[in-house]
């Protein structure tokens, strides 16, 4: 697995420090609110788990699973809901937890989809942001790190369902996905 990585961008310590910072900020911003933390499966699971450990206010946890039609390195813009929220979010404050925002198409679709649920607010926290390829206009309230336009894996993020269990974030050697 490690031999397929070109460069480590963020090691465990950098990730842990950043997520601690995000958790503090979120705990502060959502004080007194009915926070529902919604992890977007599967890419966000490791980030969401670590973030939740750093959120010190009461909150609910839920998950959604979406799939965008397209090949494995580019999303098509057509999003399918594979798993919806378990509970009502009416009057609550949703925080969507995403691994990486690339074109922004997935999340802008999801925001539109969730609008009808009458939440009090919907915001996004993404561990990574790849602004170079943004297609849809999207307001991401909390961002861990910006990343260059390269193929990223690790810490939940996959290529063809692999590399999610790497404890760091790195770039994949192009020859791995150009094969
Ligand atoms: P978007 O709709 O283009 O913003 O796509 C977001 C989703 O595409 C993310 O949640 C990831 O699942 C996937 N994705 C985007 N960039 C990468 C990457 O560099 N490596 C792995 N998955 C990625
Ligand atoms: Mg994803």
Coordinates of N, CA and C and ligand atoms in Angstrom, one line a residue:
X1 N 0.8 -1.2 0.0 CA 0.0 0.0 0.0 C 0.9 1.3 0.0
X2 N 1.8 1.3 0.9 CA 2.7 2.5 1.1 C 3.5 2.8 -0.2
X3 N 3.8 1.7 -0.9 CA 4.6 1.9 -2.1 C 3.9 2.6 -3.3
X4 N 2.5 2.6 -3.1 CA 1.7 3.3 -4.2 C 1.6 4.8 -3.9
X5 N 2.1 5.3 -2.8 CA 2.0 6.7 -2.4 C 3.1 7.5 -2.9
X6 N 2.8 8.6 -3.6 CA 3.9 9.5 -4.1 C 4.4 10.3 -3.0
X7 N 3.5 11.0 -2.3 CA 4.0 11.9 -1.2 C 3.0 12.0 -0.1
X8 N 3.5 12.0 1.1 CA 2.6 12.2 2.3 C 2.4 13.7 2.4
X9 N 1.1 14.1 2.4 CA 0.8 15.6 2.5 C 0.5 15.9 4.0
X10 N -0.2 15.1 4.7 CA -0.5 15.4 6.1 C -0.4 14.1 6.9
X11 N 0.5 14.1 7.9 CA 0.7 12.9 8.7 C -0.3 12.9 9.8
X12 N -0.2 11.8 10.6 CA -1.1 11.6 11.7 C -1.2 12.8 12.7
X13 N 0.0 13.3 13.0 CA 0.1 14.4 13.9 C -0.6 15.7 13.4
X14 N -0.3 16.0 12.1 CA -0.9 17.2 11.5 C -2.4 17.1 11.4
X15 N -2.9 15.9 11.1 CA -4.3 15.6 11.1 C -5.0 15.8 12.4
X16 N -4.3 15.2 13.4 CA -4.9 15.2 14.8 C -4.9 16.7 15.3
X17 N -3.9 17.5 15.1 CA -3.9 18.9 15.5 C -5.0 19.7 14.8
X18 N -5.1 19.5 13.5 CA -6.1 20.2 12.8 C -7.5 19.9 13.2
X19 N -7.7 18.6 13.4 CA -9.1 18.1 13.7 C -9.5 18.6 15.2
X20 N -8.5 18.7 16.0 CA -8.7 19.2 17.4 C -9.1 20.7 17.3
X21 N -8.5 21.4 16.4 CA -8.8 22.8 16.2 C -10.2 23.0 15.7
X22 N -10.6 22.2 14.7 CA -11.9 22.2 14.1 C -13.0 21.9 15.1
X23 N -12.7 20.8 15.9 CA -13.6 20.4 17.0 C -13.9 21.5 18.0
X24 N -12.9 22.2 18.4 CA -13.0 23.4 19.3 C -13.9 24.5 18.7
X25 N -13.6 24.8 17.5 CA -14.3 25.8 16.8 C -15.8 25.5 16.7
X26 N -16.1 24.2 16.3 CA -17.4 23.8 16.1 C -18.2 23.8 17.5
X27 N -17.5 23.3 18.5 CA -18.1 23.2 19.8 C -18.5 24.6 20.3
X28 N -17.7 25.6 20.0 CA -17.9 26.9 20.3 C -19.1 27.5 19.5
X29 N -19.1 27.3 18.2 CA -20.1 27.9 17.3 C -21.5 27.3 17.5
X30 N -21.5 26.0 18.0 CA -22.8 25.4 18.1 C -23.3 25.3 19.6
X31 N -22.7 26.0 20.4 CA -23.1 26.0 21.8 C -24.6 26.4 22.0
X32 N -25.4 25.6 22.7 CA -26.8 25.9 22.8 C -27.7 25.5 21.7
X33 N -27.1 24.9 20.6 CA -27.9 24.5 19.4 C -28.1 23.0 19.4
X34 N -29.0 22.6 18.6 CA -29.3 21.1 18.5 C -28.5 20.6 17.3
X35 N -27.2 20.3 17.6 CA -26.3 19.9 16.6 C -26.5 18.4 16.1
X36 N -26.6 18.2 14.8 CA -26.7 16.9 14.3 C -25.5 16.7 13.3
X37 N -24.5 15.9 13.7 CA -23.3 15.7 12.9 C -23.6 14.6 11.9
X38 N -23.6 14.9 10.6 CA -23.9 13.9 9.6 C -22.7 13.5 8.7
X39 N -22.2 12.3 8.9 CA -21.1 11.8 8.2 C -21.5 11.3 6.8
X40 N -20.8 11.7 5.8 CA -21.1 11.3 4.4 C -20.2 10.0 4.2
X41 N -20.9 8.9 4.1 CA -20.2 7.6 3.9 C -19.7 7.5 2.5
X42 N -18.6 6.7 2.3 CA -17.8 6.1 3.4 C -16.6 7.0 3.7
X43 N -16.3 7.9 2.8 CA -15.0 8.6 2.9 C -14.8 9.4 4.2
X44 N -15.8 9.8 4.8 CA -15.7 10.7 6.0 C -15.6 10.0 7.3
X45 N -15.6 8.6 7.3 CA -15.8 7.9 8.6 C -14.6 8.2 9.6
X46 N -13.4 8.1 9.1 CA -12.3 8.3 10.0 C -12.2 9.7 10.5
X47 N -12.4 10.7 9.6 CA -12.4 12.1 10.0 C -13.6 12.4 10.9
X48 N -14.8 11.9 10.6 CA -15.9 12.1 11.4 C -15.7 11.6 12.9
X49 N -15.2 10.4 13.0 CA -14.9 9.8 14.3 C -13.9 10.6 15.1
X50 N -12.9 11.0 14.5 CA -11.9 11.9 15.1 C -12.5 13.2 15.5
X51 N -13.2 13.8 14.6 CA -13.9 15.1 14.9 C -14.8 15.0 16.0
X52 N -15.6 14.0 16.0 CA -16.6 13.8 17.1 C -16.0 13.7 18.5
X53 N -14.8 13.1 18.5 CA -14.1 13.0 19.8 C -13.6 14.4 20.3
X54 N -13.5 15.3 19.3 CA -13.1 16.7 19.7 C -14.2 17.7 19.8
X55 N -15.5 17.2 19.7 CA -16.6 18.0 19.9 C -17.1 17.8 21.3
X56 N -17.1 18.9 22.1 CA -17.4 18.8 23.5 C -18.8 19.2 24.0
X57 N -19.7 19.4 23.0 CA -21.0 19.8 23.3 C -21.9 18.6 22.9
X58 N -23.2 18.5 23.5 CA -24.0 17.4 23.1 C -24.4 17.4 21.6
X59 N -24.4 16.3 21.0 CA -24.8 16.3 19.5 C -25.3 14.9 19.2
X60 N -26.1 14.9 18.1 CA -26.6 13.6 17.5 C -25.6 13.2 16.4
X61 N -25.6 11.9 16.1 CA -24.7 11.5 15.0 C -25.6 10.7 14.0
X62 N -25.5 11.1 12.7 CA -26.2 10.3 11.7 C -25.3 10.2 10.5
X63 N -25.7 9.4 9.5 CA -24.9 9.2 8.3 C -25.8 9.2 7.1
X64 N -25.2 9.6 6.0 CA -25.8 9.5 4.7 C -24.8 8.8 3.8
X65 N -25.3 8.1 2.8 CA -24.5 7.5 1.8 C -24.9 8.0 0.5
X66 N -24.1 8.5 -0.3 CA -24.4 9.0 -1.7 C -23.4 8.3 -2.6
X67 N -23.9 8.3 -3.9 CA -23.0 7.7 -4.9 C -23.2 8.6 -6.1
X68 N -22.0 9.1 -6.7 CA -22.2 9.8 -7.9 C -21.8 8.9 -9.0
X69 N -22.6 8.9 -10.0 CA -22.4 8.1 -11.2 C -21.1 8.6 -11.9
X70 N -20.3 7.8 -12.4 CA -19.1 8.3 -13.1 C -18.0 7.3 -12.9
X71 N -16.8 7.6 -13.4 CA -15.7 6.7 -13.2 C -15.1 7.0 -11.8
X72 N -14.0 6.3 -11.5 CA -13.5 6.4 -10.1 C -12.7 7.6 -9.8
X73 N -12.3 8.4 -10.8 CA -11.5 9.6 -10.5 C -12.3 10.9 -10.8
X74 N -13.5 10.8 -11.3 CA -14.2 12.0 -11.6 C -15.7 11.8 -11.3
X75 N -16.4 12.7 -10.6 CA -17.8 12.5 -10.4 C -18.6 13.1 -11.6
X76 N -19.8 12.6 -11.9 CA -20.5 13.0 -13.1 C -21.5 14.1 -12.8
X77 N -21.9 14.3 -11.5 CA -22.9 15.3 -11.3 C -24.2 14.8 -11.0
X78 N -24.4 13.5 -11.3 CA -25.7 12.8 -11.0 C -25.5 12.0 -9.7
X79 N -26.2 12.4 -8.7 CA -26.0 11.9 -7.4 C -27.2 11.0 -7.0
X80 N -26.9 9.9 -6.4 CA -27.9 8.9 -6.0 C -27.8 8.8 -4.4
X81 N -29.0 8.9 -3.7 CA -29.0 8.7 -2.3 C -29.1 7.2 -2.0
X82 N -28.0 6.6 -1.4 CA -28.0 5.2 -1.0 C -28.5 5.0 0.4
X83 N -28.3 5.9 1.3 CA -28.8 5.9 2.6 C -29.1 7.3 3.1
X84 N -30.4 7.4 3.6 CA -30.8 8.7 4.0 C -30.7 8.8 5.5
X85 N -31.0 10.0 6.1 CA -30.9 10.2 7.5 C -31.9 9.3 8.3
X86 N -31.5 8.8 9.5 CA -32.4 8.0 10.2 C -33.5 8.8 10.9
X87 N -33.2 10.0 11.3 CA -34.2 10.8 12.1 C -34.5 12.1 11.5
X88 N -35.6 12.7 12.0 CA -36.0 14.0 11.5 C -34.9 15.1 12.0
X89 N -34.7 16.0 11.2 CA -33.8 17.1 11.5 C -34.5 18.4 11.6
X90 N -35.8 18.4 11.6 CA -36.6 19.6 11.7 C -36.2 20.5 12.9
X91 N -35.8 21.7 12.6 CA -35.4 22.7 13.7 C -34.0 22.5 14.2
X92 N -33.3 21.5 13.7 CA -32.0 21.2 14.2 C -30.9 21.8 13.3
X93 N -29.7 21.7 13.8 CA -28.6 22.3 13.1 C -27.7 21.2 12.5
X94 N -27.7 21.1 11.2 CA -27.0 20.0 10.6 C -25.6 20.4 10.2
X95 N -24.6 19.6 10.6 CA -23.2 19.8 10.1 C -22.9 18.6 9.3
X96 N -22.7 18.8 8.0 CA -22.4 17.7 7.1 C -20.8 17.5 7.1
X97 N -20.4 16.2 7.3 CA -19.0 16.0 7.4 C -18.5 15.2 6.1
X98 N -17.6 15.9 5.4 CA -17.2 15.3 4.1 C -15.7 15.1 4.1
X99 N -15.2 14.2 3.4 CA -13.8 14.0 3.3 C -13.0 15.0 2.4
X100 N -13.6 15.2 1.2 CA -12.9 16.1 0.3 C -13.9 16.7 -0.6
X101 N -13.8 18.0 -0.8 CA -14.7 18.7 -1.8 C -13.9 19.0 -3.0
X102 N -14.3 18.5 -4.1 CA -13.6 18.5 -5.4 C -14.4 19.4 -6.3
X103 N -15.2 18.9 -7.2 CA -16.1 19.7 -8.0 C -17.1 20.5 -7.2
X104 N -17.5 19.9 -6.1 CA -18.6 20.5 -5.3 C -19.9 20.0 -5.7
X105 N -20.0 19.2 -6.7 CA -21.3 18.8 -7.3 C -22.1 17.9 -6.3
X106 N -21.4 17.0 -5.6 CA -22.0 16.1 -4.7 C -22.7 16.8 -3.5
X107 N -22.0 17.7 -2.9 CA -22.5 18.5 -1.8 C -23.6 19.5 -2.2
X108 N -23.4 20.1 -3.3 CA -24.4 21.1 -3.7 C -25.7 20.4 -4.0
X109 N -25.7 19.2 -4.5 CA -26.9 18.4 -4.7 C -27.5 18.0 -3.4
X110 N -26.6 17.6 -2.5 CA -27.1 17.1 -1.2 C -27.7 18.3 -0.4
X111 N -27.2 19.4 -0.5 CA -27.8 20.6 0.2 C -29.2 20.9 -0.3
X112 N -29.3 20.8 -1.6 CA -30.6 21.0 -2.2 C -31.6 20.0 -1.8
X113 N -31.1 18.7 -1.7 CA -32.0 17.6 -1.3 C -32.4 17.8 0.2
X114 N -31.5 18.3 1.0 CA -31.9 18.4 2.4 C -32.6 19.7 2.8
X115 N -32.7 20.6 1.9 CA -33.5 21.8 2.1 C -34.9 21.6 2.6
X116 N -35.5 20.6 2.0 CA -36.9 20.3 2.3 C -37.2 19.8 3.7
X117 N -36.1 19.5 4.4 CA -36.2 18.8 5.8 C -36.4 19.8 6.9
X118 N -36.4 21.1 6.5 CA -36.7 22.2 7.5 C -35.7 22.2 8.7
X119 N -34.5 22.0 8.4 CA -33.5 22.1 9.5 C -33.3 23.6 9.8
X120 N -32.8 23.9 10.9 CA -32.6 25.3 11.3 C -31.4 25.9 10.5
X121 N -30.4 25.0 10.3 CA -29.2 25.4 9.5 C -28.6 24.2 8.9
X122 N -27.9 24.4 7.8 CA -27.0 23.3 7.3 C -25.7 23.9 6.9
X123 N -24.6 23.3 7.5 CA -23.3 23.8 7.2 C -22.4 22.6 6.8
X124 N -21.2 22.8 6.3 CA -20.4 21.8 5.8 C -19.0 21.9 6.5
X125 N -18.5 20.8 7.0 CA -17.1 20.7 7.4 C -16.4 19.7 6.5
X126 N -15.3 20.1 5.8 CA -14.6 19.1 4.9 C -13.2 19.1 5.4
X127 N -12.6 17.9 5.5 CA -11.2 17.7 5.9 C -10.3 18.4 4.8
X128 N -10.7 18.1 3.6 CA -9.8 18.6 2.5 C -10.7 19.4 1.5
X129 N -10.0 20.4 0.8 CA -10.6 21.2 -0.2 C -9.7 21.2 -1.4
X130 N -10.3 20.9 -2.6 CA -9.5 21.0 -3.8 C -10.2 22.0 -4.7
X131 N -9.9 23.3 -4.5 CA -10.6 24.3 -5.2 C -10.4 24.4 -6.7
X132 N -9.3 23.9 -7.1 CA -8.9 24.0 -8.5 C -10.0 23.4 -9.5
X133 N -10.7 22.5 -9.0 CA -11.7 21.8 -9.9 C -13.1 22.1 -9.6
X134 N -13.4 23.2 -8.8 CA -14.7 23.5 -8.4 C -15.6 23.8 -9.6
X135 N -16.8 23.1 -9.7 CA -17.8 23.4 -10.7 C -19.0 24.0 -10.2
X136 N -19.4 23.6 -9.0 CA -20.6 24.1 -8.4 C -20.3 25.1 -7.3
X137 N -21.0 26.2 -7.2 CA -20.7 27.1 -6.1 C -21.1 26.5 -4.8
X138 N -20.2 26.6 -3.8 CA -20.5 25.9 -2.6 C -19.8 26.6 -1.4
X139 N -20.5 26.8 -0.4 CA -20.0 27.5 0.8 C -19.6 26.5 1.8
X140 N -18.3 26.2 2.0 CA -17.8 25.2 2.9 C -17.4 26.0 4.2
X141 N -18.1 25.9 5.3 CA -17.8 26.7 6.4 C -16.5 26.4 7.1
X142 N -16.2 25.1 7.3 CA -15.0 24.6 8.0 C -14.2 23.8 7.0
X143 N -12.9 24.1 6.9 CA -12.0 23.4 6.0 C -10.8 23.0 6.8
X144 N -10.3 21.8 6.7 CA -9.1 21.4 7.3 C -7.9 21.9 6.6
X145 N -7.7 21.4 5.4 CA -6.6 21.7 4.5 C -7.0 21.9 3.1
X146 N -6.3 22.8 2.4 CA -6.4 22.9 0.9 C -5.4 21.9 0.3
X147 N -5.8 21.2 -0.8 CA -4.9 20.3 -1.4 C -4.8 20.6 -2.9
X148 N -3.6 20.3 -3.5 CA -3.5 20.6 -4.9 C -4.3 19.6 -5.8
X149 N -4.4 19.9 -7.1 CA -5.1 19.1 -8.0 C -4.4 17.8 -8.3
X150 N -4.4 16.9 -7.3 CA -3.8 15.6 -7.5 C -4.7 14.5 -6.9
X151 N -4.5 13.3 -7.2 CA -5.4 12.3 -6.6 C -4.9 11.9 -5.2
X152 N -5.9 12.1 -4.3 CA -5.6 12.0 -2.9 C -6.2 10.7 -2.3
X153 N -5.4 10.0 -1.4 CA -6.0 8.9 -0.7 C -5.6 8.9 0.7
X154 N -6.2 8.0 1.5 CA -5.9 7.8 2.9 C -6.8 8.5 3.9
X155 N -6.8 8.1 5.1 CA -7.6 8.7 6.2 C -9.1 8.6 5.8
X156 N -9.5 7.5 5.2 CA -10.9 7.4 4.7 C -11.1 7.5 3.3
X157 N -10.2 8.2 2.6 CA -10.4 8.5 1.2 C -9.8 7.4 0.3
X158 N -10.5 7.0 -0.7 CA -10.1 5.8 -1.4 C -9.8 6.0 -2.9
X159 N -9.1 5.1 -3.4 CA -9.1 4.9 -4.9 C -9.6 3.5 -5.1
X160 N -10.7 3.4 -5.9 CA -11.3 2.0 -6.1 C -11.5 1.2 -4.8
X161 N -12.0 1.9 -3.8 CA -12.3 1.3 -2.5 C -11.0 0.9 -1.7
X162 N -9.8 1.2 -2.1 CA -8.6 0.9 -1.4 C -8.0 2.1 -0.8
X163 N -7.0 1.9 0.1 CA -6.2 3.0 0.7 C -7.0 3.7 1.8
X164 N -8.2 3.4 2.1 CA -9.0 4.2 3.1 C -8.3 4.0 4.5
X165 N -7.7 2.9 4.7 CA -7.1 2.6 6.1 C -5.7 3.2 6.3
X166 N -5.2 3.9 5.3 CA -3.9 4.6 5.6 C -4.1 5.7 6.7
X167 N -3.3 5.7 7.7 CA -3.5 6.7 8.8 C -3.1 8.1 8.4
X168 N -2.6 8.3 7.2 CA -2.2 9.7 6.8 C -2.9 10.0 5.4
X169 N -2.7 11.3 5.0 CA -3.2 11.7 3.7 C -2.1 11.8 2.7
X170 N -2.2 11.2 1.6 CA -1.1 11.3 0.6 C -1.6 11.3 -0.8
X171 N -0.7 11.6 -1.8 CA -1.1 11.5 -3.2 C -0.7 10.2 -3.7
X172 N -1.6 9.7 -4.6 CA -1.4 8.4 -5.2 C -0.5 8.6 -6.5
X173 N 0.5 7.6 -6.6 CA 1.3 7.7 -7.8 C 0.4 7.6 -9.1
X174 N 0.6 8.5 -10.1 CA -0.3 8.4 -11.2 C -0.3 7.1 -11.9
X175 N 0.8 6.3 -11.9 CA 0.8 5.0 -12.6 C -0.2 4.0 -12.0
X176 N -0.6 4.3 -10.7 CA -1.5 3.4 -10.1 C -2.9 3.5 -10.7
X177 N -3.3 4.7 -11.0 CA -4.7 4.9 -11.5 C -4.7 5.0 -13.1
X178 N -3.5 5.1 -13.6 CA -3.4 5.2 -15.1 C -3.3 3.8 -15.7
X179 N -3.1 2.8 -14.9 CA -2.9 1.4 -15.4 C -4.2 1.0 -16.1
Ligands
LIG1 P1 -17.3 16.3 -5.9 O1 -18.7 16.1 -6.1 O2 -16.5 16.4 -7.2 O3 -16.9 17.5 -5.0 O4 -16.7 15.0 -5.3 C1 -16.5 14.7 -4.0 C2 -16.2 13.3 -3.8 O5 -15.4 12.8 -4.8 C3 -15.5 13.1 -2.5 O6 -16.4 12.9 -1.4 C4 -14.6 11.9 -2.8 O7 -15.4 10.7 -2.5 C5 -14.4 12.0 -4.3 N1 -13.1 12.6 -4.5 C6 -12.8 13.8 -5.0 N2 -11.5 14.0 -5.1 C7 -10.9 12.9 -4.7 C8 -9.5 12.5 -4.6 O8 -8.5 13.2 -4.9 N3 -9.3 11.2 -4.2 C9 -10.3 10.3 -3.8 N4 -11.6 10.7 -3.9 C10 -11.9 11.9 -4.4
LIG2 MG1 -17.0 11.0 -0.6

